[in-house]
Coordinates of C-alpha atoms in Angstrom, one line a residue:
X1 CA 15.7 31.0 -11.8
X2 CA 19.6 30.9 -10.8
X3 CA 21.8 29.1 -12.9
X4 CA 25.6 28.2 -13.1
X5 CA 27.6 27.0 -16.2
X6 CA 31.0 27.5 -14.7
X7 CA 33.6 25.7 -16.8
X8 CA 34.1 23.5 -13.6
X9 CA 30.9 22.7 -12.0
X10 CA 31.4 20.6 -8.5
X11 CA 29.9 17.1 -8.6
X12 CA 26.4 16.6 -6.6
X13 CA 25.1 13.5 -4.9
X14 CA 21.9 12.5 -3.0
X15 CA 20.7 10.7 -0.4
X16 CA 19.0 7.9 -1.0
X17 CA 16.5 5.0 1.0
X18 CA 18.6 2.2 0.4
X19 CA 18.5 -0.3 -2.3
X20 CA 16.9 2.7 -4.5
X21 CA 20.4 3.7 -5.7
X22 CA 19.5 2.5 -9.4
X23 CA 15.9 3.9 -9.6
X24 CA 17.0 7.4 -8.4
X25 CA 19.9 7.2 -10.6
X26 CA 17.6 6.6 -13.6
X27 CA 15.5 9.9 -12.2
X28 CA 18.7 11.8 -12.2
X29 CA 19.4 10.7 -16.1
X30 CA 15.9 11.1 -17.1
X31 CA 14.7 14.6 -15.4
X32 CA 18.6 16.3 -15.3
X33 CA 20.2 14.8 -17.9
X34 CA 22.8 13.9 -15.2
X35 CA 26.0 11.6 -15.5
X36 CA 26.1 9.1 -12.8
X37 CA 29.3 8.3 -11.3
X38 CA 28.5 6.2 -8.8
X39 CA 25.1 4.7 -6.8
X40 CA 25.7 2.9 -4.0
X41 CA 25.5 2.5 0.0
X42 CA 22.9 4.8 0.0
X43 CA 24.2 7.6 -2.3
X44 CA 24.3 8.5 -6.0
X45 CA 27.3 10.9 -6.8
X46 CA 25.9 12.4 -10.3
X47 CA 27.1 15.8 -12.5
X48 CA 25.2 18.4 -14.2
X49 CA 26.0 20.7 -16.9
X50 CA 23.8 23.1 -15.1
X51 CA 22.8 23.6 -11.2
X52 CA 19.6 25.1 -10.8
X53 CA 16.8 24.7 -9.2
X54 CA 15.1 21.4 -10.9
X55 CA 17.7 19.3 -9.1
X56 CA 15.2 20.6 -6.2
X57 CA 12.5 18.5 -7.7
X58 CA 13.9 14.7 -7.3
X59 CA 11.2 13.1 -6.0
X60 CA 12.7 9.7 -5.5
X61 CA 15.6 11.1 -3.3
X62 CA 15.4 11.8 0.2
X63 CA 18.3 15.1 0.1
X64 CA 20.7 16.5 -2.3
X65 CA 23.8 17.9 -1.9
X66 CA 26.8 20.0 -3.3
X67 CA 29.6 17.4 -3.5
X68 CA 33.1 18.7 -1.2
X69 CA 34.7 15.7 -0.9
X70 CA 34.8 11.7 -0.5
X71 CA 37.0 8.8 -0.4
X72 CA 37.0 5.0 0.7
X73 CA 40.8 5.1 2.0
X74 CA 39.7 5.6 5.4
X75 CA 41.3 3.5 8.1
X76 CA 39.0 3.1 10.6
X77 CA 41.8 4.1 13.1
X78 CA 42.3 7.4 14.9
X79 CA 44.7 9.0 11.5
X80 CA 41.4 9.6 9.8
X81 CA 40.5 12.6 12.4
X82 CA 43.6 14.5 10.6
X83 CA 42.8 13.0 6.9
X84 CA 39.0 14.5 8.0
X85 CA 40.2 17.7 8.9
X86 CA 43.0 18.0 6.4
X87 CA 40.6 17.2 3.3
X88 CA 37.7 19.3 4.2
X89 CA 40.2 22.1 4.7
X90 CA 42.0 22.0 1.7
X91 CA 40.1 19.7 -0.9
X92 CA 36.7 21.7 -1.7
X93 CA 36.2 25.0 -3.7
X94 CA 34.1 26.3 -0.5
X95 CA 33.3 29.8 -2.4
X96 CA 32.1 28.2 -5.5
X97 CA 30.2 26.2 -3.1
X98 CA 28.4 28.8 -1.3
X99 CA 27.9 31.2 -4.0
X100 CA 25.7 28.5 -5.7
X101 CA 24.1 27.2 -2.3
X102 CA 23.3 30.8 -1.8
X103 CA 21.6 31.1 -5.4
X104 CA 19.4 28.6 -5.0
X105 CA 18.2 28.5 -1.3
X106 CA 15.8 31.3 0.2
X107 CA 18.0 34.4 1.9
X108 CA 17.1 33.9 5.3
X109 CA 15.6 36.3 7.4
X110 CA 17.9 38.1 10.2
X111 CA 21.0 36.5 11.3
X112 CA 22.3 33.8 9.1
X113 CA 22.9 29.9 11.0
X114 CA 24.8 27.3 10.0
X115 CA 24.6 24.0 11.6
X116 CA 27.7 20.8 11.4
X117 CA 26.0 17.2 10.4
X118 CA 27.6 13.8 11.3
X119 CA 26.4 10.3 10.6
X120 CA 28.7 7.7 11.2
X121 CA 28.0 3.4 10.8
X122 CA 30.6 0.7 11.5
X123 CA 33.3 0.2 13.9
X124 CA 36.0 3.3 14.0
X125 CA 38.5 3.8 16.3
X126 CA 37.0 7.4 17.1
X127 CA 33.4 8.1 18.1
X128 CA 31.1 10.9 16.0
X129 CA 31.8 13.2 18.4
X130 CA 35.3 13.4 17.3
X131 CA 34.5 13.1 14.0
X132 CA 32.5 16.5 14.2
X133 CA 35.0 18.4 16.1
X134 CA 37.9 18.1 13.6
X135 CA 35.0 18.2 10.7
X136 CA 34.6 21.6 12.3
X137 CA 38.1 22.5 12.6
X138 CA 38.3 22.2 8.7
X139 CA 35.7 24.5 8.2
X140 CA 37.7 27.0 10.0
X141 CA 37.5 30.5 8.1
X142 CA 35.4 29.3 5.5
X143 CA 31.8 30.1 7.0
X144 CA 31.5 33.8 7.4
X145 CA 32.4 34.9 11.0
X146 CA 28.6 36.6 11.6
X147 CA 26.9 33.5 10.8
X148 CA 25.6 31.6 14.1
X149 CA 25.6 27.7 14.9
X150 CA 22.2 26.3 15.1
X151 CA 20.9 22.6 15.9
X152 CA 17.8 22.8 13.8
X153 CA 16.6 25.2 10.8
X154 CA 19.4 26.5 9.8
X155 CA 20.4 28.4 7.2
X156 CA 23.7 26.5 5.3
X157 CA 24.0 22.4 6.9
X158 CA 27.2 21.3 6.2
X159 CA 27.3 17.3 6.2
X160 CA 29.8 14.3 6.7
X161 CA 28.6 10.8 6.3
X162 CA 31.0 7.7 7.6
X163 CA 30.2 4.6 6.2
X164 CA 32.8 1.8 7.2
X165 CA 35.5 2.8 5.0
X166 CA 34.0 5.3 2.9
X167 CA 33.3 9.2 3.8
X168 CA 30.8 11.8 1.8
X169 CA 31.2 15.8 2.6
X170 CA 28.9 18.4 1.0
X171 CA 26.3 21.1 1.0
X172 CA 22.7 20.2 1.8
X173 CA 20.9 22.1 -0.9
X174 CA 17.4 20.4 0.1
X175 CA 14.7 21.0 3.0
X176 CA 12.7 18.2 4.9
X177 CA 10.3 18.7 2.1
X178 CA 12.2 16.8 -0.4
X179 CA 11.8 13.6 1.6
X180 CA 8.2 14.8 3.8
X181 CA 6.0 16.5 1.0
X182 CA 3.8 19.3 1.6
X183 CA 0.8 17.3 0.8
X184 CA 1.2 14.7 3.4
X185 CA -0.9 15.9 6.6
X186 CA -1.9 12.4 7.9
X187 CA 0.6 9.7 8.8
X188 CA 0.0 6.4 10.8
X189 CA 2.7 3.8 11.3
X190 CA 2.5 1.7 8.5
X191 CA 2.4 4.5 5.8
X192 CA 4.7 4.4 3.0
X193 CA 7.8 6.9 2.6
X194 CA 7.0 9.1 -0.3
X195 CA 10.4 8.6 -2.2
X196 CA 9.6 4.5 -1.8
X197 CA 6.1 5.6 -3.2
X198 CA 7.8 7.9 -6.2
X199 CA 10.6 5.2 -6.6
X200 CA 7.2 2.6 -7.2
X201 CA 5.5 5.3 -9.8
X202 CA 8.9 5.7 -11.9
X203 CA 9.2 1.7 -12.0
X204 CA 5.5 1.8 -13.4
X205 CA 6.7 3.3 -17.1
X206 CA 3.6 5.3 -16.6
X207 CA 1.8 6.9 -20.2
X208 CA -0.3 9.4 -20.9
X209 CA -4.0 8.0 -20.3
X210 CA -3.0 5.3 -18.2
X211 CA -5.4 4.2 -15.6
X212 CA -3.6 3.3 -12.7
X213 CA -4.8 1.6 -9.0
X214 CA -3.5 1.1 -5.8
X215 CA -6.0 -1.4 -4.4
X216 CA -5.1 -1.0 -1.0
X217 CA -4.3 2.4 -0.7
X218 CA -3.5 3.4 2.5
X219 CA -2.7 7.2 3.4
X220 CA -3.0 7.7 -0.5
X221 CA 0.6 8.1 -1.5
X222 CA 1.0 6.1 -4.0
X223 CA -1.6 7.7 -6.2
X224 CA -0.3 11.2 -4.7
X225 CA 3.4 10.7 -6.2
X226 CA 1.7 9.4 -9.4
X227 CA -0.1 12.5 -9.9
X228 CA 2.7 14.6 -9.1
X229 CA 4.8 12.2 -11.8
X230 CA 2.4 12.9 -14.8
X231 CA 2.0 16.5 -13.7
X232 CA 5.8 17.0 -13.5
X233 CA 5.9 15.0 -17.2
X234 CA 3.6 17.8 -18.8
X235 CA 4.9 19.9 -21.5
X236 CA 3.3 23.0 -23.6
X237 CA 0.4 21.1 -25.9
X238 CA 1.0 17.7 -24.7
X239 CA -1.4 17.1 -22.0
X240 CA -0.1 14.3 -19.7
X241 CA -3.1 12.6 -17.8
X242 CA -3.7 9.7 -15.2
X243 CA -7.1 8.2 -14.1
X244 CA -6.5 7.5 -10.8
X245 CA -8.5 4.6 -8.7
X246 CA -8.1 3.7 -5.0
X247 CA -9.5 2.6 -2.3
X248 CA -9.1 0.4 0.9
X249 CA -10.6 -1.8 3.5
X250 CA -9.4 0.6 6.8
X251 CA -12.1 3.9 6.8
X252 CA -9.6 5.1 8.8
X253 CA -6.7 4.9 5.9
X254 CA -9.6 6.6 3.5
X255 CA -9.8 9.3 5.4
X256 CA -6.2 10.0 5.7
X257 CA -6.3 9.2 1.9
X258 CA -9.2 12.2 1.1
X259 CA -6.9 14.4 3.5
X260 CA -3.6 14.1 1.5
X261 CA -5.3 14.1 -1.9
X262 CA -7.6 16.7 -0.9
X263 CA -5.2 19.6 -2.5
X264 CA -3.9 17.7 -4.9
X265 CA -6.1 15.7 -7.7
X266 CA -9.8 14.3 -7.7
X267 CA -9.3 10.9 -6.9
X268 CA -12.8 8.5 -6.5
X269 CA -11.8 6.8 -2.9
X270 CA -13.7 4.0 -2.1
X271 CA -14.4 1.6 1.0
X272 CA -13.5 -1.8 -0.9
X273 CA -12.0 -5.2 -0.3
X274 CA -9.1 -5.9 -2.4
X275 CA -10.0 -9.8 -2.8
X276 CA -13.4 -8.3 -4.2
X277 CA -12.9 -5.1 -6.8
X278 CA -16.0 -3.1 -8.2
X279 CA -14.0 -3.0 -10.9
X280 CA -14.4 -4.1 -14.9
X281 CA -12.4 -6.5 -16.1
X282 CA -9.4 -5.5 -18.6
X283 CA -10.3 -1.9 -17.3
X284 CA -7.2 -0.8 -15.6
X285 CA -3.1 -0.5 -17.4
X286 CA -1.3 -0.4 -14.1
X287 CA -1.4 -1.5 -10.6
X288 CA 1.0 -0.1 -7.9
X289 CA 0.4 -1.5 -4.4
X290 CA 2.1 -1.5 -0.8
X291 CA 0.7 -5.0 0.1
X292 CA 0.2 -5.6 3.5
X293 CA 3.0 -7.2 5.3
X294 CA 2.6 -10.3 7.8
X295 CA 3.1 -8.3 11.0
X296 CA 0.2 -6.1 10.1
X297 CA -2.3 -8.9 9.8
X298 CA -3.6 -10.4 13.4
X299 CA -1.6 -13.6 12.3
X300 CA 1.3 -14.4 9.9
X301 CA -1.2 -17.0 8.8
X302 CA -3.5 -14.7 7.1
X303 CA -0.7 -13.5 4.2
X304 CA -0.8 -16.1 2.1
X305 CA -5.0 -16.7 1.6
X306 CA -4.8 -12.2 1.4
X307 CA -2.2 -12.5 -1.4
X308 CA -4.2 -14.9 -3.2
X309 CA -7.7 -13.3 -3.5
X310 CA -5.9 -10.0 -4.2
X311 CA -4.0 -11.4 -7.0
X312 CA -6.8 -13.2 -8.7
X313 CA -8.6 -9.8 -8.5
X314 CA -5.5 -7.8 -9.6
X315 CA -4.9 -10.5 -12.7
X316 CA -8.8 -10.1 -13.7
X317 CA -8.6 -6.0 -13.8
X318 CA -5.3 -5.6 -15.5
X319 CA -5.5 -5.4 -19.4
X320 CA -3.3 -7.5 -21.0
X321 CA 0.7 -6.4 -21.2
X322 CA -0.7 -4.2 -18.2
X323 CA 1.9 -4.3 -15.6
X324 CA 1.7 -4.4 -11.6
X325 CA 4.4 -3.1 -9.2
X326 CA 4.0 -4.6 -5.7
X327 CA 5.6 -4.3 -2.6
X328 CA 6.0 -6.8 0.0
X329 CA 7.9 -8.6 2.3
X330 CA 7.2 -12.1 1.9
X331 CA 8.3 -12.2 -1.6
X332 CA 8.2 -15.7 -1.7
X333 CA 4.2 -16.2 -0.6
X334 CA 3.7 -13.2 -3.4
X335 CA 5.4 -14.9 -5.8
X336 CA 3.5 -18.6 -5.4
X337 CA 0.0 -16.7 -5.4
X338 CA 1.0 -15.4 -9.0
X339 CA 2.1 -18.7 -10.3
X340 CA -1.4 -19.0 -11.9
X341 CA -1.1 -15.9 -13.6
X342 CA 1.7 -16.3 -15.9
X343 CA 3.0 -12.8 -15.2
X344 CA 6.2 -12.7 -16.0
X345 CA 8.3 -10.7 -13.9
X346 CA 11.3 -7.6 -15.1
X347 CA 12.3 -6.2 -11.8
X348 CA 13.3 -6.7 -8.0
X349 CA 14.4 -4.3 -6.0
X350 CA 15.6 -5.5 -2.1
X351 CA 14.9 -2.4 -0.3
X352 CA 13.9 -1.8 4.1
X353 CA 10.9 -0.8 5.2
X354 CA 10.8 0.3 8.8
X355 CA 13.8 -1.8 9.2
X356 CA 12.3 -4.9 7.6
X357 CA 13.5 -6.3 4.8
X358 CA 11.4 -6.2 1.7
X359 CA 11.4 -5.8 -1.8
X360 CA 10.0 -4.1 -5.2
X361 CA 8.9 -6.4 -7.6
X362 CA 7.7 -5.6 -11.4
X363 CA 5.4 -8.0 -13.0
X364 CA 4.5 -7.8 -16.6
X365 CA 1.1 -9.5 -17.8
X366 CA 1.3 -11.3 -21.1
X367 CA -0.6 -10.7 -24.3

């Protein structure tokens, strides 16, 4: 395994799903040791004392990158194109930058490709296009003249991200497997991202011998990313193991389930309703759940008697000082269907799910 400890390391930063800024900041402490300068807008600017490969394994980031350059003094006007240029010209260390990119990325086979990466949000006073063309004309003479542009797969992606008055510039060190997984061969529409999934597990506190369920389990990745959490929390004579439960009301989700897990863990699927658990009572220590949203059901109407049947059921299975992290959309009908409960809740997380606005929330049941 490569690994650098330069007296002056750059800084790195990921890509995050917004409004999990905080939770992949607490990853980055926890897995890296990291130090965290900033998490915000969709990005966490962090610094290691080493770079190796293990920054690879984030699970609750969507990318991660080698840090060239940002600011929030842009102008919004036509001056930044120069400021653009001018920075990523002058400002980064671009063979420090490349000898590690190169150390911990695959050589490629024949002709190495590189590939220039815009996003832009907000009103400017230039269009991406622009942006991209004097982006490129700062790179000048720093990529190696036999390299070859490429749209997709290539080899080194340099990136710039414009958001309002703030710019990001780095080194994409990660692969769409950071943010797809290799386990996860079936999709349908309303399956859950696996960094909103891994995001879920971390705010668990999961332990050793937990039993955890996800009573509505949909494409089973929730209970995926929890096994891959306990497995990645394993250490020489200190066995670190879940009991996994799922299952759903949709055969059709099952089966997508049994695909994904299929490689992965042993995990007893069943065809259940959520309102209505084969379950014992006291029998499970936590519950993580992607509940249903109101556009999924028939009618909007149907939200409010689902929550409450699958709360009862959640509140009768969950040992005391057990905890439950739920996402939803209607926070508010969730939150009146555990009134009975007395769960008392520790976090809330506003995040968007396919562009919807939703939210994480952490209950706690009592002693």
């Amino acid at each position: 395994m490569a690994r650098h400890t330069l007296d002056e390391l750059p800084a790195c930063y990921a890509m995050v799903h917004p409004g999990l800024e905080e939770v992949a900041a607490e990853e980055i402490r926890t897995e890296l040791g990291g130090a965290i300068k900033r998490a915000e807008n969709g990005f966490v600017v962090f610094r290691l004392k080493e770079i190796d490969r293990s920054i690879l394994q984030l699970r609750t980031t969507e990318d991660v990158y080698l840090h060239a350059w940002g600011t929030d003094q842009l102008s919004y006007r036509a001056t930044d194109l120069d400021s653009i240029r001018r920075w990523t010209d002058k400002e980064p260390n671009w063979p420090l930058l490349l000898r590690i990119h190169h150390a911990l990325t695959p050589k490629p086979k024949g002709k190495p490709t590189f590939r220039l990466v815009v996003q832009m949000t907000g009103e400017h006073g230039y269009r991406r296009v622009d942006a991209r063309k004097e982006f490129g004309r700062g790179l000048a003479g720093k990529i190696p003249a036999s390299w070859r542009p490429a749209e997709e797969n290539a080899s080194l992606e340099f990136w710039l991200s414009i958001h309002g008055g703030t710019a990001i510039c780095g080194l994409r060190l990660s692969d769409r497997t950071m943010r797809q997984r290799h386990y996860k061969l079936e999709h349908f529409p309303a399956s859950l991202r696996p960094t909103m999934a891994a995001a879920m597990v971390r705010l668990a506190e999961l332990r050793p011998h937990h039993t955890v369920l996800d009573p509505m389990c949909g494409a089973g990745t929730i209970l995926a990313e929890a096994h891959l959490f306990a497995r990645q929390q394993e250490r020489p004579q200190t066995p670190w193991t879940l009991t996994l439960l799922g299952g759903d009301v949709d055969p059709h989700h099952l089966r997508a389930a049994k695909a994904n897990l299929f490689k992965l863990v042993e995990v007893p699927l069943r065809t259940w309703d959520a309102r209505r658990l084969p379950l014992e009572d006291a029998s499970v220590d936590r519950i993580i759940c992607n509940l249903p949203f109101g556009k999924q059901l028939s009618t909007p109407q149907e939200i409010g008697p689902l929550y409450q049947g699958a709360v009862k059921e959640m509140d009768r299975v969950l040992r005391p000082k057990g905890k439950a992290v739920l996402l939803v959309a209607e926070a508010q009908v969730l939150k009146d269907a555990l009134r009975s409960t007395g769960w008392k809740q520790e976090r809330f997380v506003p995040v968007r799910v396919l562009g919807q606005r939703a939210v994480i929330l952490v209950y706690r049941k009592s002693g």
